[in-house]
Coordinates of C-alpha atoms and ligand atoms in Angstrom, one line a residue:
Chain U
M1 CA 137.4 -63.2 115.4
S2 CA 134.5 -61.4 115.3
R3 CA 134.0 -57.5 115.4
P4 CA 131.2 -56.0 116.8
S5 CA 128.7 -54.9 113.8
I6 CA 125.7 -52.5 114.1
D7 CA 122.3 -52.5 112.2
L8 CA 122.1 -49.7 109.6
A9 CA 119.2 -48.6 108.1
L10 CA 119.3 -46.4 105.4
R11 CA 117.5 -45.0 102.4
L12 CA 120.1 -45.6 100.3
D13 CA 119.2 -44.4 96.2
H14 CA 115.6 -44.1 97.7
R15 CA 115.7 -47.9 98.3
D16 CA 115.0 -48.5 102.1
V17 CA 118.0 -51.0 103.3
V18 CA 118.5 -52.8 106.4
A19 CA 122.0 -54.1 107.0
H20 CA 124.5 -55.9 109.3
V21 CA 127.5 -53.8 108.6
D22 CA 131.0 -53.8 110.6
G23 CA 130.7 -50.4 113.7
R24 CA 133.8 -49.6 112.1
A25 CA 133.3 -48.9 108.8
L26 CA 133.6 -45.9 107.5
L27 CA 130.6 -44.7 105.2
I28 CA 131.9 -44.9 101.3
E29 CA 132.4 -48.8 102.6
A30 CA 129.1 -49.4 103.5
I31 CA 127.6 -48.0 100.4
R32 CA 129.7 -49.7 98.0
D33 CA 128.9 -52.9 100.0
L34 CA 125.3 -52.1 99.5
G35 CA 125.6 -51.5 95.8
A36 CA 126.5 -48.4 95.6
R37 CA 129.5 -48.4 93.6
S38 CA 129.7 -45.0 91.5
A39 CA 131.2 -43.7 94.5
R40 CA 134.8 -44.7 94.6
I41 CA 137.5 -44.6 97.1
G42 CA 140.2 -42.5 96.5
C43 CA 142.3 -41.1 99.5
L44 CA 140.3 -41.9 102.4
T45 CA 141.5 -38.4 103.7
G46 CA 139.1 -36.2 102.7
D47 CA 141.3 -34.6 99.8
C48 CA 140.4 -36.4 96.6
G49 CA 135.8 -36.4 96.5
A50 CA 135.7 -39.3 94.6
C51 CA 133.6 -41.0 97.6
T52 CA 131.4 -37.7 97.2
V53 CA 127.5 -38.4 98.0
L54 CA 124.1 -37.1 99.4
L55 CA 123.8 -37.2 102.8
D56 CA 120.5 -36.2 103.5
G57 CA 120.8 -33.6 100.2
Q58 CA 123.9 -32.3 101.3
P59 CA 127.2 -33.4 99.4
V60 CA 129.6 -35.1 101.7
K61 CA 133.1 -36.9 101.3
S62 CA 131.5 -39.5 103.0
C63 CA 134.7 -41.2 103.8
L64 CA 134.9 -38.8 106.3
V65 CA 131.4 -40.0 107.8
L66 CA 131.3 -43.0 109.9
A67 CA 128.9 -45.4 108.2
A68 CA 127.0 -45.7 112.4
A69 CA 126.4 -41.8 111.8
A70 CA 124.0 -42.6 108.3
D71 CA 121.5 -44.5 110.6
G72 CA 118.3 -43.1 109.7
R73 CA 119.1 -40.8 106.9
E74 CA 119.0 -40.5 103.6
V75 CA 121.7 -41.2 101.0
V76 CA 121.6 -40.5 97.2
T77 CA 124.7 -41.3 95.0
L78 CA 124.7 -40.7 91.1
E79 CA 123.3 -44.0 90.4
G80 CA 120.1 -42.5 91.9
S81 CA 120.2 -39.2 90.7
A82 CA 117.7 -38.8 88.3
S83 CA 116.6 -35.6 87.8
A84 CA 116.3 -33.6 84.6
I85 CA 119.3 -32.1 86.2
A86 CA 121.4 -35.0 86.6
E87 CA 119.9 -36.4 82.7
T88 CA 121.9 -33.1 81.4
V89 CA 125.0 -32.9 83.4
R90 CA 125.6 -36.9 82.7
R91 CA 125.1 -35.8 79.0
A92 CA 127.5 -32.9 78.2
F93 CA 130.4 -35.0 80.5
I94 CA 129.9 -37.4 77.6
A95 CA 129.5 -34.8 74.4
K96 CA 133.0 -32.7 76.1
K97 CA 134.6 -35.6 77.0
G98 CA 134.5 -34.4 80.9
F99 CA 136.9 -37.5 82.0
Q100 CA 139.4 -39.8 80.7
C101 CA 139.9 -42.3 83.5
G102 CA 136.6 -41.9 84.8
Y103 CA 137.6 -42.3 88.2
C104 CA 136.6 -39.2 89.7
T105 CA 133.5 -38.8 87.0
S106 CA 131.0 -39.6 89.4
G107 CA 131.8 -37.3 92.1
M108 CA 132.7 -34.2 89.8
I109 CA 129.1 -35.2 88.6
L110 CA 127.5 -35.1 92.0
V111 CA 128.5 -31.7 92.8
A112 CA 128.1 -30.2 89.6
I113 CA 124.9 -31.2 90.2
D114 CA 124.3 -29.9 93.2
L115 CA 125.6 -26.1 91.8
L116 CA 123.2 -26.2 89.1
E117 CA 120.4 -27.3 91.4
A118 CA 121.4 -24.0 93.7
F119 CA 122.4 -21.8 90.3
A120 CA 120.8 -22.1 87.3
T121 CA 123.7 -19.9 85.5
P122 CA 127.1 -19.9 87.6
T123 CA 130.3 -18.6 86.3
E124 CA 133.6 -20.6 85.8
A125 CA 134.4 -19.3 88.6
D126 CA 131.5 -20.5 90.7
I127 CA 132.2 -23.6 88.6
R128 CA 136.0 -24.1 89.7
S129 CA 134.9 -23.2 93.0
A130 CA 132.1 -26.4 93.5
I131 CA 134.9 -28.9 92.1
S132 CA 137.3 -28.0 93.8
G133 CA 137.5 -30.3 97.0
N134 CA 137.5 -33.0 93.8
L135 CA 140.4 -33.6 92.4
C136 CA 141.5 -35.5 89.1
R137 CA 143.8 -37.9 89.0
C138 CA 144.0 -37.4 85.0
T139 CA 144.2 -33.6 85.4
G140 CA 141.4 -33.0 82.4
Y141 CA 139.8 -30.4 84.5
D142 CA 138.9 -27.7 81.4
D143 CA 137.2 -30.3 80.1
I144 CA 135.2 -31.3 83.3
V145 CA 134.9 -27.0 83.9
S146 CA 133.6 -26.9 79.5
A147 CA 130.9 -30.3 80.2
I148 CA 129.5 -28.3 83.5
A149 CA 129.0 -25.3 81.6
D150 CA 127.9 -26.7 79.0
A151 CA 125.1 -28.4 81.1
A152 CA 124.2 -24.5 82.9
E153 CA 124.0 -23.2 79.1
Q154 CA 121.4 -26.4 77.4
L155 CA 119.7 -26.0 81.0
S156 CA 118.4 -22.3 80.8
A157 CA 118.2 -22.6 77.0
K158 CA 115.5 -25.3 77.9
A159 CA 114.3 -23.4 80.5
A160 CA 113.9 -20.3 78.8
T161 CA 111.7 -22.1 76.3
R162 CA 109.6 -23.2 79.0
E163 CA 108.9 -20.1 80.6
S164 CA 107.8 -18.4 77.4
P165 CA 104.1 -18.5 76.7
E166 CA 103.3 -20.3 73.9
I167 CA 103.8 -23.2 75.5
F168 CA 100.6 -22.4 77.7
Chain S
M1 CA 137.7 -49.8 107.4
I2 CA 139.0 -47.9 110.6
A3 CA 141.4 -50.7 112.6
H4 CA 140.5 -50.4 115.9
D5 CA 137.0 -51.1 117.8
F6 CA 135.2 -48.5 119.1
D7 CA 131.6 -47.9 120.2
Y8 CA 129.9 -44.9 118.2
H9 CA 127.0 -42.8 120.2
A10 CA 124.9 -40.2 119.5
P11 CA 123.1 -38.8 122.2
R12 CA 120.0 -36.8 122.2
S13 CA 120.9 -35.2 125.5
L14 CA 124.1 -33.2 126.5
A15 CA 123.7 -34.6 130.0
D16 CA 124.6 -38.3 128.0
A17 CA 126.9 -37.0 125.9
L18 CA 128.9 -35.4 129.2
A19 CA 128.8 -38.3 131.1
L20 CA 129.6 -40.4 127.7
L21 CA 132.6 -38.0 127.4
G22 CA 133.7 -38.7 131.6
Q23 CA 134.6 -42.5 130.2
A24 CA 138.7 -42.6 129.1
D25 CA 139.1 -42.6 126.0
A26 CA 136.3 -41.0 124.6
A27 CA 136.0 -38.5 121.8
V28 CA 134.0 -35.7 120.2
L29 CA 132.7 -36.0 116.9
G30 CA 132.3 -32.8 115.0
G31 CA 131.7 -33.2 111.5
G32 CA 134.3 -35.9 111.7
T33 CA 136.9 -34.3 108.7
W34 CA 139.6 -34.4 111.1
L35 CA 138.8 -37.2 113.2
V36 CA 137.6 -39.9 110.9
P37 CA 140.2 -39.5 108.4
N38 CA 142.8 -40.3 112.1
M39 CA 141.3 -43.2 113.0
T40 CA 141.0 -44.2 109.4
Y41 CA 145.0 -43.6 109.4
G42 CA 145.6 -45.0 113.5
R43 CA 146.5 -41.3 114.2
Q44 CA 143.6 -41.0 116.6
R45 CA 141.9 -44.3 118.7
P46 CA 139.3 -43.7 120.4
S47 CA 137.8 -46.4 122.4
A48 CA 133.8 -44.7 121.8
V49 CA 133.2 -41.7 119.9
V50 CA 130.8 -39.4 120.7
D51 CA 128.3 -37.4 118.2
I52 CA 127.1 -33.7 118.9
R53 CA 124.9 -33.7 115.9
R54 CA 121.7 -34.6 118.0
L55 CA 121.9 -32.1 120.9
G56 CA 121.0 -28.8 119.0
L57 CA 124.7 -27.2 119.1
D58 CA 124.4 -26.1 115.1
A59 CA 122.7 -22.8 115.9
I60 CA 123.8 -19.1 115.5
E61 CA 122.0 -17.2 118.4
I62 CA 122.3 -13.3 118.3
A63 CA 120.4 -11.5 121.0
G64 CA 123.1 -8.9 122.4
D65 CA 126.0 -11.5 122.1
I66 CA 126.2 -13.7 119.8
V67 CA 126.3 -17.6 120.3
V68 CA 127.8 -19.7 117.3
G69 CA 127.4 -23.4 118.5
A70 CA 130.1 -25.8 118.2
G71 CA 128.4 -27.9 115.5
V72 CA 128.0 -24.8 113.4
T73 CA 129.4 -25.5 110.0
Y74 CA 131.3 -23.4 107.4
R75 CA 128.7 -23.2 105.8
Q76 CA 125.7 -22.3 107.9
V77 CA 128.5 -19.2 108.5
L78 CA 128.1 -18.2 105.1
Q79 CA 124.7 -18.8 105.1
S80 CA 123.7 -16.8 107.7
E81 CA 122.9 -12.7 107.2
A82 CA 122.4 -11.9 110.5
L83 CA 126.3 -13.2 111.3
R84 CA 127.5 -12.3 108.1
A85 CA 126.4 -8.9 109.0
K86 CA 127.3 -8.6 113.0
L87 CA 131.1 -10.8 112.3
P88 CA 131.9 -10.6 109.0
L89 CA 135.0 -11.5 109.5
L90 CA 134.3 -14.9 110.1
A91 CA 132.6 -15.1 107.0
M92 CA 135.3 -13.8 105.2
M93 CA 137.1 -16.7 106.9
A94 CA 134.2 -19.0 106.1
G95 CA 134.5 -18.1 102.3
Q96 CA 138.4 -19.3 102.3
V97 CA 138.1 -22.6 103.5
T98 CA 139.4 -25.3 101.1
G99 CA 138.5 -29.0 100.2
G100 CA 135.1 -27.7 98.3
P101 CA 131.8 -27.5 99.0
Q102 CA 131.6 -30.8 100.6
I103 CA 134.5 -29.7 103.4
V104 CA 132.2 -26.4 103.7
G105 CA 129.1 -27.9 104.4
Q106 CA 130.9 -30.9 106.7
A107 CA 133.6 -29.7 108.9
T108 CA 132.8 -27.3 112.2
L109 CA 133.9 -24.6 113.7
G110 CA 134.0 -26.5 117.0
G111 CA 135.6 -29.0 115.6
S112 CA 139.1 -26.6 114.2
A113 CA 138.8 -24.3 117.5
C114 CA 139.4 -28.2 119.7
Y115 CA 141.9 -29.5 117.0
A116 CA 144.0 -26.4 117.6
N117 CA 146.6 -27.2 114.3
P118 CA 148.6 -24.3 113.8
S119 CA 147.8 -24.4 110.0
S120 CA 143.7 -23.8 110.8
D121 CA 141.6 -21.5 110.4
V122 CA 138.9 -20.7 113.0
P123 CA 142.0 -20.6 116.2
A124 CA 143.2 -17.4 114.9
C125 CA 140.3 -15.4 114.3
L126 CA 138.6 -16.8 117.3
V127 CA 141.0 -14.5 119.5
A128 CA 140.8 -11.6 116.7
L129 CA 137.4 -11.5 117.9
D130 CA 137.9 -12.0 121.8
A131 CA 136.1 -15.1 121.6
T132 CA 135.0 -16.9 125.3
L133 CA 134.6 -20.5 124.8
R134 CA 131.9 -22.5 126.6
L135 CA 133.1 -25.9 127.7
A136 CA 131.0 -28.8 129.1
S137 CA 131.4 -31.5 131.3
R138 CA 129.6 -33.3 133.9
T139 CA 131.0 -31.7 137.1
G140 CA 130.5 -28.4 135.3
H141 CA 130.7 -25.5 133.1
R142 CA 133.5 -22.8 132.6
E143 CA 134.1 -20.3 130.5
V144 CA 137.6 -19.4 128.1
K145 CA 138.5 -16.8 126.9
A146 CA 140.0 -17.6 123.3
A147 CA 143.7 -16.4 124.2
D148 CA 144.1 -18.4 126.9
F149 CA 142.5 -21.4 125.4
Y150 CA 145.7 -22.2 123.1
T151 CA 148.2 -23.7 124.8
G152 CA 151.0 -25.3 122.2
A153 CA 150.2 -27.4 119.2
F154 CA 147.2 -29.5 119.0
Q155 CA 147.2 -28.1 122.6
T156 CA 144.5 -26.1 125.0
T157 CA 143.1 -26.1 128.2
R158 CA 139.6 -28.2 127.1
R159 CA 140.6 -31.7 129.7
P160 CA 139.5 -34.4 128.0
D161 CA 136.3 -34.9 129.6
E162 CA 135.0 -32.1 128.4
M163 CA 133.2 -31.0 125.4
L164 CA 133.1 -27.5 123.9
T165 CA 129.6 -26.0 123.4
H166 CA 129.7 -22.4 122.1
M167 CA 131.9 -19.6 121.4
V168 CA 130.5 -16.7 122.5
F169 CA 131.5 -12.7 120.7
A170 CA 130.7 -9.4 122.0
P171 CA 129.2 -7.8 119.0
P172 CA 131.7 -5.5 117.9
P173 CA 131.5 -1.7 118.2
G174 CA 129.5 -0.3 115.2
G175 CA 131.8 1.1 112.4
A176 CA 134.3 -1.8 113.3
G177 CA 136.2 -2.7 110.1
C178 CA 137.5 -6.3 109.7
G179 CA 140.3 -7.9 107.3
Y180 CA 141.3 -11.7 106.8
H181 CA 144.8 -12.4 104.5
K182 CA 146.6 -15.7 104.5
L183 CA 149.1 -17.3 102.2
K184 CA 149.0 -20.2 101.1
F185 CA 151.4 -21.5 97.9
S186 CA 148.1 -22.6 95.7
T187 CA 144.8 -22.7 96.1
G188 CA 143.3 -25.7 97.9
S189 CA 146.8 -25.6 99.9
W190 CA 147.1 -25.1 103.6
P191 CA 147.6 -21.8 104.5
I192 CA 151.2 -20.9 106.0
V193 CA 150.6 -17.5 107.4
T194 CA 146.6 -16.0 108.5
A195 CA 145.8 -12.6 109.8
A196 CA 142.8 -11.7 111.1
C197 CA 142.1 -7.4 112.3
I198 CA 139.3 -5.7 114.0
A199 CA 140.0 -2.0 113.5
V200 CA 137.8 0.0 115.5
A201 CA 137.6 4.1 115.0
A202 CA 139.4 5.9 118.0
T203 CA 138.3 9.8 118.9
D204 CA 141.9 10.3 119.1
G205 CA 145.0 9.0 117.9
G206 CA 143.9 7.0 114.8
P207 CA 142.1 3.8 115.1
R208 CA 142.7 1.1 117.0
H209 CA 143.6 -2.9 116.1
R210 CA 143.2 -5.9 117.3
L211 CA 145.5 -8.5 115.3
A212 CA 146.0 -12.2 115.2
V213 CA 148.4 -14.2 113.2
G214 CA 147.3 -17.9 112.9
G215 CA 150.0 -20.1 111.3
A216 CA 153.3 -18.8 112.0
N217 CA 152.8 -19.7 115.5
A218 CA 152.2 -23.4 117.7
V219 CA 149.1 -21.2 119.0
P220 CA 147.7 -17.8 117.3
V221 CA 149.4 -14.2 118.0
L222 CA 148.0 -11.3 119.3
L223 CA 149.0 -7.9 118.8
E224 CA 146.4 -4.4 119.9
I225 CA 148.2 -1.5 117.9
D226 CA 146.8 1.9 117.9
G227 CA 147.4 4.7 115.6
R228 CA 147.4 5.5 112.2
D229 CA 151.0 3.7 111.3
P230 CA 150.4 0.6 112.7
D231 CA 152.9 -1.2 110.0
E232 CA 155.8 -0.1 111.5
A233 CA 154.2 -1.7 115.0
V234 CA 153.9 -4.8 113.4
A235 CA 157.5 -4.9 111.9
A236 CA 158.8 -4.1 115.4
R237 CA 156.7 -6.2 117.5
L238 CA 155.4 -9.1 115.1
P239 CA 158.5 -11.5 114.5
S240 CA 159.6 -11.6 118.5
L241 CA 156.2 -12.8 119.8
I242 CA 157.0 -15.5 117.1
S243 CA 158.2 -17.5 120.1
Q244 CA 157.3 -20.9 118.9
E245 CA 157.9 -20.5 115.3
W246 CA 155.8 -23.0 113.2
S247 CA 157.3 -25.4 110.3
D248 CA 156.6 -27.8 108.4
E249 CA 157.0 -29.1 104.7
F250 CA 155.3 -26.2 103.1
A251 CA 157.7 -23.5 105.0
G252 CA 160.5 -24.1 107.0
A253 CA 162.5 -22.5 109.4
G254 CA 162.6 -18.7 109.7
Y255 CA 160.1 -18.5 107.0
R256 CA 156.9 -17.7 108.8
R257 CA 158.6 -15.2 110.9
Q258 CA 159.8 -13.2 107.6
V259 CA 156.5 -13.0 105.9
A260 CA 154.3 -12.8 109.0
P261 CA 155.0 -9.1 109.7
A262 CA 153.4 -8.6 105.4
I263 CA 150.5 -10.6 105.6
A264 CA 149.7 -8.9 109.2
S265 CA 150.4 -5.8 107.5
R266 CA 147.4 -6.7 104.7
A267 CA 144.5 -7.5 106.8
L268 CA 145.4 -4.2 108.6
R269 CA 145.2 -2.6 105.3
Q270 CA 142.0 -5.0 104.9
A271 CA 140.4 -3.4 107.6
R272 CA 141.2 0.0 107.6
G273 CA 139.9 0.3 103.9
A274 CA 136.8 -1.8 105.2
R275 CA 135.6 1.0 107.5
Ligands
LIG1 C1 140.3 -31.7 102.0 C2 140.2 -30.7 103.2 C3 140.5 -29.3 103.4 C4 140.5 -28.4 104.8 N1 140.5 -27.4 104.6 C5 140.5 -26.3 105.3 C6 141.4 -25.2 105.4 O1 141.1 -24.4 104.3 N2 140.8 -24.3 106.7 C7 141.2 -25.2 108.1 O2 141.2 -24.5 108.8 N3 140.9 -26.4 107.9 C8 140.8 -27.1 106.9 N4 140.5 -28.4 107.2 C9 140.4 -28.8 108.2 C10 138.9 -29.2 108.4 O3 139.0 -30.2 108.8 C11 138.8 -28.6 110.2 O4 139.1 -27.3 109.7 C12 137.3 -28.5 110.2 O5 136.5 -27.5 110.4 C13 137.4 -29.7 111.9 O6 135.6 -29.5 112.3 P1 135.2 -31.1 112.1 O7 133.5 -30.5 112.5 O8 135.5 -31.8 110.7 O9 136.2 -31.6 113.2 P2 136.3 -33.2 113.8 O10 136.8 -34.2 113.5 O11 134.8 -33.6 114.0 O12 136.9 -33.4 115.7 C14 138.4 -32.4 115.0 C15 139.1 -32.9 116.8 O13 138.5 -32.0 117.6 C16 137.4 -32.6 118.5 N5 136.5 -31.6 118.3 C17 135.3 -31.6 117.7 N6 134.0 -31.1 118.4 C18 134.4 -31.1 119.2 C19 133.5 -30.3 120.4 N7 132.3 -29.8 120.4 N8 134.1 -30.4 121.9 C20 135.1 -30.4 121.9 N9 136.0 -31.2 121.0 C21 136.0 -31.4 119.6 C22 137.7 -34.4 117.3 O14 136.9 -35.2 119.1 C23 138.2 -34.4 117.4 O15 139.4 -34.5 118.0 C24 140.2 -29.1 105.6 C25 140.3 -30.3 105.5 C26 139.9 -31.4 104.6 C27 139.5 -32.4 104.3
LIG2 S1 138.2 -40.9 99.2 FE1 137.1 -39.5 100.0 S2 138.1 -37.7 99.4 FE2 139.2 -38.9 98.2
LIG3 S1 139.0 -38.5 84.6 FE1 140.9 -39.7 86.2 S2 140.7 -39.5 87.9 FE2 139.1 -37.7 86.5

């Protein structure tokens, strides 16, 4: 049986894409089919955060968004996050062993990037609050928190060097 | 993938949205944090989804009355300094919503108001603040007091063809204090009982308190208490007002009725202290 499909035009990881998708699809399903595989499907209830992406710059759980509602909007997944903050957080997750199976990792890194873009010097409580919508089924929370704290420290150290007058 | 077929609409005018809502089985889409998973799991099967995001219902206006659009998210509440100053209770509530920054930025107050889940944070706050809800349909507009809106668990006086457009609040009198307290068993879990309180100084007989308890009953319970020792009044009156006690896998029959007065007293104390 043919299902009603919709035309979806969106900007996905800085590329314009036009696709014909099932009108019943969730955003997470549509973007994974379009190749953005870092975002994961976990619960489809909004609880686990594995499907986190940025929609028009805001972190969202993309299992709670209809694909049709993303028409004309911008989606950025971990694969499209290329800022200095993103790079530092990625490296800190590796250095601090902020993952085990890795299923939650892309969601965790995205909320961490979002946090560090807003607050350069988060407290541990800020970090725990930022990841409170993301579940790690391997339960490695302490290493995730220390990876984010480490990234924050590295970024502040870099910012301090940048601000020093000798640079100019 | 959602199992059933449906049409998605994101109209640009309220009139178009209301015309679509007039069709059988249409559902309003706010932030989707409830509606979408309910559709994914087949618990709600609307034939049409009417998205409010292009209707301009995401504004907070403060000019005398405080008018909060149905599409305002918890994040917008937290980010509006003007709203925080006028209605700190809403910000206290929004600051304790779980689900992470994603849910805080996605979910709307209007969605929570309309879903009428007994365990939600918003309904009792609307009752404590004596909010007026503006409902619109093809056939006209009407206003309902929050205390009259809730008729049962997941039930309100909203007709299926009506959309909540705004929540309207009179500014609490100067010097009013507020408190919000909730009991939950872990940081991220659903609240068992919530209590929202506004305390207003009175010239004689001590402060007046308007207290709404959520989570304990199928609908929010409202208590108005005067005087300097309101705890006794809460303990005496609240349990019997819980006429349809809510119970679920988190707390069985009798539990919420028993703990509600203690939670209510904490919100009362906070409201008096903050004044
Ligand atoms: C992980 C997670 C954590 C959560 N934590 C909390 C919490 O701590 N406290 C809490 O209270 N809630 C919590 N929630 C529930 C949260 O989804 C609601 O509080 C939220 O505000 C619902 O808003 P929404 O805009 O997403 O609703 P939607 O899903 O868009 O809509 C909910 C219902 O209301 C109807 N509706 C929506 N808008 C309107 C309107 N304008 N007019 C008429 N009908 C309308 C819809 O048709 C639907 O039936 C959580 C949810 C998740 C997934
Ligand atoms: S898959 Fe979206 S929150 Fe779990
Ligand atoms: S590393 Fe396995 S789920 Fe987090």
